[in-house]
């Protein structure tokens, strides 16, 4: 089974480029093989993608935007549904692939299986999913009751690889959260600075009329003092003439 990711290599949209990088980076972290198909330079790819995205999944204008994800001919979803599956630790189910033993998704499937069916007992049929996705039946008959989960036995190297992939995915999510928090902090600081500038501007506008009134009052006081001095001088001159 081949996972097909339809992309636009020459997209002018920063948002689309980021979404494409997120999808490819996550698939690479999980070591999932995929085939990137460019719709910008290949008309056949663009036509095939648009024709095979289900009608109910298309936007109102009828033109789906990349990235769009398929498993062979089966439609998986777009970036939003991929992101939801990533948050729910269900990317393999989203892609239509069996989760590798030891992964978080496999562990969740095991827990759900036990909750729904109970532990596997002696003489019952145990279903196991092989690497190619087929199901094998095995009758347990060892003389004792056996509580066996769906997890297949695997060697230490494969288990370490899966654990490493999970750790890389967790680190990537952590870095994304840190970047998001930093962006929010920067936006908050910019908002606070804008508010401070607006408050200063308003204060300056309020202070300007007050300053003008004070200047006018000072000018009136000076004029009245000058008039009094002139009057006093005039009276002195009249007295001297007499």
mmCIF file of C-alpha atoms in Angstrom:
data_model
loop_
_atom_site.group_PDB
_atom_site.id
_atom_site.type_symbol
_atom_site.label_atom_id
_atom_site.label_comp_id
_atom_site.label_asym_id
_atom_site.label_seq_id
_atom_site.Cartn_x
_atom_site.Cartn_y
_atom_site.Cartn_z
ATOM 1 C CA UNK A 1 0.000 0.000 0.000
ATOM 2 C CA UNK A 2 1.388 3.374 -1.040
ATOM 3 C CA UNK A 3 0.476 6.574 0.745
ATOM 4 C CA UNK A 4 0.053 9.390 -1.779
ATOM 5 C CA UNK A 5 0.448 12.990 -0.673
ATOM 6 C CA UNK A 6 -0.655 15.575 -3.239
ATOM 7 C CA UNK A 7 1.365 18.787 -2.919
ATOM 8 C CA UNK A 8 1.889 22.108 -4.671
ATOM 9 C CA UNK A 9 5.622 22.667 -5.018
ATOM 10 C CA UNK A 10 5.285 26.254 -6.226
ATOM 11 C CA UNK A 11 2.453 27.443 -3.992
ATOM 12 C CA UNK A 12 2.570 31.126 -3.090
ATOM 13 C CA UNK A 13 0.655 30.508 0.127
ATOM 14 C CA UNK A 14 2.775 30.331 3.273
ATOM 15 C CA UNK A 15 -0.015 28.489 5.095
ATOM 16 C CA UNK A 16 -0.192 25.749 2.444
ATOM 17 C CA UNK A 17 3.586 25.328 2.464
ATOM 18 C CA UNK A 18 3.616 24.961 6.246
ATOM 19 C CA UNK A 19 0.801 22.388 6.199
ATOM 20 C CA UNK A 20 2.631 20.349 3.548
ATOM 21 C CA UNK A 21 5.840 20.424 5.575
ATOM 22 C CA UNK A 22 3.982 19.341 8.726
ATOM 23 C CA UNK A 23 2.432 16.323 6.985
ATOM 24 C CA UNK A 24 5.661 15.173 5.318
ATOM 25 C CA UNK A 25 7.734 15.737 8.459
ATOM 26 C CA UNK A 26 5.365 13.675 10.577
ATOM 27 C CA UNK A 27 5.237 10.813 8.063
ATOM 28 C CA UNK A 28 9.040 10.771 7.951
ATOM 29 C CA UNK A 29 9.215 10.723 11.769
ATOM 30 C CA UNK A 30 6.928 7.683 11.782
ATOM 31 C CA UNK A 31 8.987 6.120 8.970
ATOM 32 C CA UNK A 32 5.887 5.761 6.814
ATOM 33 C CA UNK A 33 6.700 5.418 3.127
ATOM 34 C CA UNK A 34 4.866 7.897 0.920
ATOM 35 C CA UNK A 35 4.874 9.241 -2.614
ATOM 36 C CA UNK A 36 4.747 13.051 -3.018
ATOM 37 C CA UNK A 37 2.737 14.014 -6.107
ATOM 38 C CA UNK A 38 3.051 17.571 -7.391
ATOM 39 C CA UNK A 39 -0.146 19.173 -8.682
ATOM 40 C CA UNK A 40 1.517 22.459 -9.656
ATOM 41 C CA UNK A 41 3.671 21.031 -12.434
ATOM 42 C CA UNK A 42 1.619 17.972 -13.331
ATOM 43 C CA UNK A 43 -1.862 18.454 -14.743
ATOM 44 C CA UNK A 44 -2.689 14.737 -14.486
ATOM 45 C CA UNK A 45 -1.960 14.726 -10.750
ATOM 46 C CA UNK A 46 -4.084 17.832 -10.228
ATOM 47 C CA UNK A 47 -6.982 16.393 -12.218
ATOM 48 C CA UNK A 48 -6.826 13.018 -10.459
ATOM 49 C CA UNK A 49 -6.743 14.621 -7.008
ATOM 50 C CA UNK A 50 -9.733 16.871 -7.701
ATOM 51 C CA UNK A 51 -11.773 14.033 -9.176
ATOM 52 C CA UNK A 52 -11.094 11.602 -6.314
ATOM 53 C CA UNK A 53 -11.639 13.849 -3.310
ATOM 54 C CA UNK A 54 -15.205 12.998 -2.149
ATOM 55 C CA UNK A 55 -17.795 15.651 -2.905
ATOM 56 C CA UNK A 56 -18.714 16.042 0.766
ATOM 57 C CA UNK A 57 -15.052 16.767 1.595
ATOM 58 C CA UNK A 58 -14.610 19.506 -0.986
ATOM 59 C CA UNK A 59 -14.858 23.212 -0.049
ATOM 60 C CA UNK A 60 -17.758 25.351 -1.210
ATOM 61 C CA UNK A 61 -15.939 26.370 -4.398
ATOM 62 C CA UNK A 62 -15.424 22.691 -5.273
ATOM 63 C CA UNK A 63 -11.620 22.945 -5.542
ATOM 64 C CA UNK A 64 -9.731 21.038 -2.807
ATOM 65 C CA UNK A 65 -6.410 22.532 -1.738
ATOM 66 C CA UNK A 66 -3.232 20.593 -0.971
ATOM 67 C CA UNK A 67 -2.139 18.705 0.950
ATOM 68 C CA UNK A 68 -4.568 15.850 0.199
ATOM 69 C CA UNK A 69 -3.724 12.330 1.371
ATOM 70 C CA UNK A 70 -4.670 8.982 -0.223
ATOM 71 C CA UNK A 71 -3.904 5.332 0.451
ATOM 72 C CA UNK A 72 -3.632 4.015 -3.092
ATOM 73 C CA UNK A 73 -7.070 4.932 -4.487
ATOM 74 C CA UNK A 74 -8.751 5.402 -1.086
ATOM 75 C CA UNK A 75 -9.135 8.941 0.222
ATOM 76 C CA UNK A 76 -7.723 9.485 3.737
ATOM 77 C CA UNK A 77 -8.277 13.208 4.274
ATOM 78 C CA UNK A 78 -6.810 16.707 4.176
ATOM 79 C CA UNK A 79 -4.529 18.539 6.600
ATOM 80 C CA UNK A 80 -7.241 19.234 9.180
ATOM 81 C CA UNK A 81 -8.337 15.594 9.478
ATOM 82 C CA UNK A 82 -4.681 14.499 9.486
ATOM 83 C CA UNK A 83 -3.963 16.925 12.342
ATOM 84 C CA UNK A 84 -6.967 15.607 14.318
ATOM 85 C CA UNK A 85 -5.703 12.031 13.886
ATOM 86 C CA UNK A 86 -2.264 13.151 15.008
ATOM 87 C CA UNK A 87 -3.706 14.683 18.178
ATOM 88 C CA UNK A 88 -5.673 11.472 18.888
ATOM 89 C CA UNK A 89 -2.667 9.165 18.266
ATOM 90 C CA UNK A 90 -4.586 7.494 15.435
ATOM 91 C CA UNK A 91 -2.499 8.401 12.372
ATOM 92 C CA UNK A 92 -2.087 4.781 11.258
ATOM 93 C CA UNK A 93 -5.848 4.255 11.354
ATOM 94 C CA UNK A 94 -6.248 7.523 9.417
ATOM 95 C CA UNK A 95 -3.822 6.238 6.776
ATOM 96 C CA UNK A 96 -5.439 2.790 6.663
ATOM 97 C CA UNK A 97 -2.248 1.120 7.904
ATOM 98 C CA UNK A 98 -1.772 -1.356 10.759
ATOM 99 C CA UNK A 99 0.074 0.278 13.667
ATOM 100 C CA UNK A 100 3.525 -1.176 14.357
ATOM 101 C CA UNK A 101 3.752 -3.283 17.535
ATOM 102 C CA UNK A 102 4.934 -1.256 20.498
ATOM 103 C CA UNK A 103 3.631 2.067 19.183
ATOM 104 C CA UNK A 104 1.175 4.155 21.179
ATOM 105 C CA UNK A 105 -1.561 3.490 18.652
ATOM 106 C CA UNK A 106 -1.011 -0.283 18.916
ATOM 107 C CA UNK A 107 -1.151 -0.081 22.698
ATOM 108 C CA UNK A 108 -4.432 1.818 22.524
ATOM 109 C CA UNK A 109 -5.837 -0.798 20.137
ATOM 110 C CA UNK A 110 -4.799 -3.538 22.544
ATOM 111 C CA UNK A 111 -6.552 -1.857 25.453
ATOM 112 C CA UNK A 112 -9.724 -1.386 23.407
ATOM 113 C CA UNK A 113 -9.593 -5.021 22.282
ATOM 114 C CA UNK A 114 -9.322 -6.268 25.885
ATOM 115 C CA UNK A 115 -12.129 -3.965 27.039
ATOM 116 C CA UNK A 116 -14.422 -5.213 24.273
ATOM 117 C CA UNK A 117 -13.488 -8.910 24.213
ATOM 118 C CA UNK A 118 -11.766 -9.637 27.505
ATOM 119 C CA UNK A 119 -8.485 -11.556 27.844
ATOM 120 C CA UNK A 120 -7.739 -14.328 25.366
ATOM 121 C CA UNK A 121 -8.314 -17.709 27.000
ATOM 122 C CA UNK A 122 -7.181 -21.267 26.357
ATOM 123 C CA UNK A 123 -8.879 -22.840 23.348
ATOM 124 C CA UNK A 124 -10.059 -19.554 21.823
ATOM 125 C CA UNK A 125 -9.022 -18.060 18.521
ATOM 126 C CA UNK A 126 -6.382 -15.380 18.642
ATOM 127 C CA UNK A 127 -6.307 -12.931 15.758
ATOM 128 C CA UNK A 128 -3.014 -11.395 14.783
ATOM 129 C CA UNK A 129 -2.315 -8.737 12.182
ATOM 130 C CA UNK A 130 0.795 -9.356 10.119
ATOM 131 C CA UNK A 131 3.072 -6.692 8.647
ATOM 132 C CA UNK A 132 1.253 -6.724 5.298
ATOM 133 C CA UNK A 133 -2.089 -6.058 6.954
ATOM 134 C CA UNK A 134 -3.589 -9.561 6.659
ATOM 135 C CA UNK A 135 -5.172 -11.331 9.629
ATOM 136 C CA UNK A 136 -3.988 -14.722 10.839
ATOM 137 C CA UNK A 137 -6.007 -16.970 13.194
ATOM 138 C CA UNK A 138 -4.272 -19.070 15.824
ATOM 139 C CA UNK A 139 -5.873 -21.471 18.301
ATOM 140 C CA UNK A 140 -4.321 -21.205 21.752
ATOM 141 C CA UNK A 141 -4.000 -24.624 23.375
ATOM 142 C CA UNK A 142 -1.192 -24.840 25.870
ATOM 143 C CA UNK A 143 -3.031 -26.371 28.767
ATOM 144 C CA UNK A 144 -3.306 -23.143 30.754
ATOM 145 C CA UNK A 145 -5.302 -19.956 30.558
ATOM 146 C CA UNK A 146 -3.388 -17.257 28.719
ATOM 147 C CA UNK A 147 -3.948 -13.522 28.947
ATOM 148 C CA UNK A 148 -2.454 -12.403 25.691
ATOM 149 C CA UNK A 149 -2.938 -8.989 24.116
ATOM 150 C CA UNK A 150 -2.987 -8.302 20.407
ATOM 151 C CA UNK A 151 0.652 -7.203 20.530
ATOM 152 C CA UNK A 152 2.832 -9.399 18.303
ATOM 153 C CA UNK A 153 6.255 -10.482 19.453
ATOM 154 C CA UNK A 154 9.054 -8.574 17.860
ATOM 155 C CA UNK A 155 12.800 -8.411 18.326
ATOM 156 C CA UNK A 156 14.502 -5.734 20.410
ATOM 157 C CA UNK A 157 15.757 -3.780 17.405
ATOM 158 C CA UNK A 158 12.265 -3.249 15.960
ATOM 159 C CA UNK A 159 10.935 -2.238 19.385
ATOM 160 C CA UNK A 160 13.736 0.287 19.832
ATOM 161 C CA UNK A 161 13.044 1.761 16.392
ATOM 162 C CA UNK A 162 9.373 2.267 17.203
ATOM 163 C CA UNK A 163 10.193 3.834 20.551
ATOM 164 C CA UNK A 164 12.646 6.155 18.839
ATOM 165 C CA UNK A 165 9.987 7.172 16.295
ATOM 166 C CA UNK A 166 7.508 7.907 19.097
ATOM 167 C CA UNK A 167 10.144 9.989 20.910
ATOM 168 C CA UNK A 168 10.871 11.970 17.760
ATOM 169 C CA UNK A 169 7.163 12.646 17.254
ATOM 170 C CA UNK A 170 6.784 13.787 20.864
ATOM 171 C CA UNK A 171 9.785 16.112 20.484
ATOM 172 C CA UNK A 172 8.290 17.559 17.321
ATOM 173 C CA UNK A 173 4.972 18.194 19.068
ATOM 174 C CA UNK A 174 6.799 19.793 21.998
ATOM 175 C CA UNK A 175 8.733 22.118 19.684
ATOM 176 C CA UNK A 176 5.519 23.065 17.883
ATOM 177 C CA UNK A 177 3.880 23.905 21.220
ATOM 178 C CA UNK A 178 6.887 26.025 22.223
ATOM 179 C CA UNK A 179 6.781 27.945 18.925
ATOM 180 C CA UNK A 180 3.047 28.504 19.326
ATOM 181 C CA UNK A 181 3.514 29.771 22.901
ATOM 182 C CA UNK A 182 6.330 32.092 21.770
ATOM 183 C CA UNK A 183 4.181 33.504 18.971
ATOM 184 C CA UNK A 184 1.338 34.120 21.422
ATOM 185 C CA UNK A 185 3.702 35.892 23.828
ATOM 186 C CA UNK A 186 5.043 38.118 21.055
ATOM 187 C CA UNK A 187 1.508 38.964 19.922
ATOM 188 C CA UNK A 188 0.521 39.781 23.512
ATOM 189 C CA UNK A 189 3.563 42.045 23.963
ATOM 190 C CA UNK A 190 2.745 43.846 20.715
ATOM 191 C CA UNK A 191 -0.847 44.366 21.865
ATOM 192 C CA UNK A 192 0.360 45.774 25.192
ATOM 193 C CA UNK A 193 2.785 48.110 23.445
ATOM 194 C CA UNK A 194 0.027 49.300 21.132
ATOM 195 C CA UNK A 195 -2.240 49.969 24.126
ATOM 196 C CA UNK A 196 0.521 51.906 25.896
ATOM 197 C CA UNK A 197 1.155 54.018 22.791
ATOM 198 C CA UNK A 198 -2.569 54.740 22.485
ATOM 199 C CA UNK A 199 -2.784 55.767 26.154
ATOM 200 C CA UNK A 200 0.232 58.092 25.774
ATOM 201 C CA UNK A 201 -1.305 59.637 22.686
ATOM 202 C CA UNK A 202 -4.570 60.275 24.526
ATOM 203 C CA UNK A 203 -2.711 61.807 27.475
ATOM 204 C CA UNK A 204 -0.806 64.113 25.138
ATOM 205 C CA UNK A 205 -4.042 65.213 23.500
ATOM 206 C CA UNK A 206 -5.522 65.963 26.930
ATOM 207 C CA UNK A 207 -2.456 67.914 28.091
ATOM 208 C CA UNK A 208 -2.266 70.195 25.033
ATOM 209 C CA UNK A 209 -5.530 72.123 25.713
ATOM 210 C CA UNK A 210 -4.544 72.525 29.393
ATOM 211 C CA UNK A 211 -1.197 74.025 28.414
ATOM 212 C CA UNK A 212 -2.901 76.476 26.040
ATOM 213 C CA UNK A 213 -5.294 77.648 28.792
ATOM 214 C CA UNK A 214 -2.412 78.127 31.217
ATOM 215 C CA UNK A 215 -0.515 80.193 28.630
ATOM 216 C CA UNK A 216 -3.572 82.389 28.055
ATOM 217 C CA UNK A 217 -4.048 82.921 31.796
ATOM 218 C CA UNK A 218 -0.381 83.890 32.200
ATOM 219 C CA UNK A 219 -0.688 86.341 29.311
ATOM 220 C CA UNK A 220 -3.775 87.933 30.893
ATOM 221 C CA UNK A 221 -1.999 88.284 34.228
ATOM 222 C CA UNK A 222 0.975 90.017 32.577
ATOM 223 C CA UNK A 223 -1.349 92.416 30.717
ATOM 224 C CA UNK A 224 -3.200 93.363 33.924
ATOM 225 C CA UNK A 225 0.103 94.001 35.748
ATOM 226 C CA UNK A 226 1.296 96.236 32.933
ATOM 227 C CA UNK A 227 -1.957 98.220 32.985
ATOM 228 C CA UNK A 228 -1.630 98.777 36.734
ATOM 229 C CA UNK A 229 1.969 100.000 36.334
ATOM 230 C CA UNK A 230 0.916 102.407 33.562
ATOM 231 C CA UNK A 231 -1.900 103.749 35.719
ATOM 232 C CA UNK A 232 0.431 104.310 38.647
ATOM 233 C CA UNK A 233 2.935 106.156 36.459
ATOM 234 C CA UNK A 234 0.178 108.391 35.088
ATOM 235 C CA UNK A 235 -1.017 109.315 38.547
ATOM 236 C CA UNK A 236 2.539 110.193 39.645
ATOM 237 C CA UNK A 237 3.019 112.501 36.679
ATOM 238 C CA UNK A 238 -0.262 114.298 37.394
ATOM 239 C CA UNK A 239 0.772 114.905 40.983
ATOM 240 C CA UNK A 240 4.117 116.340 39.895
ATOM 241 C CA UNK A 241 2.397 118.731 37.456
ATOM 242 C CA UNK A 242 0.187 120.050 40.215
#
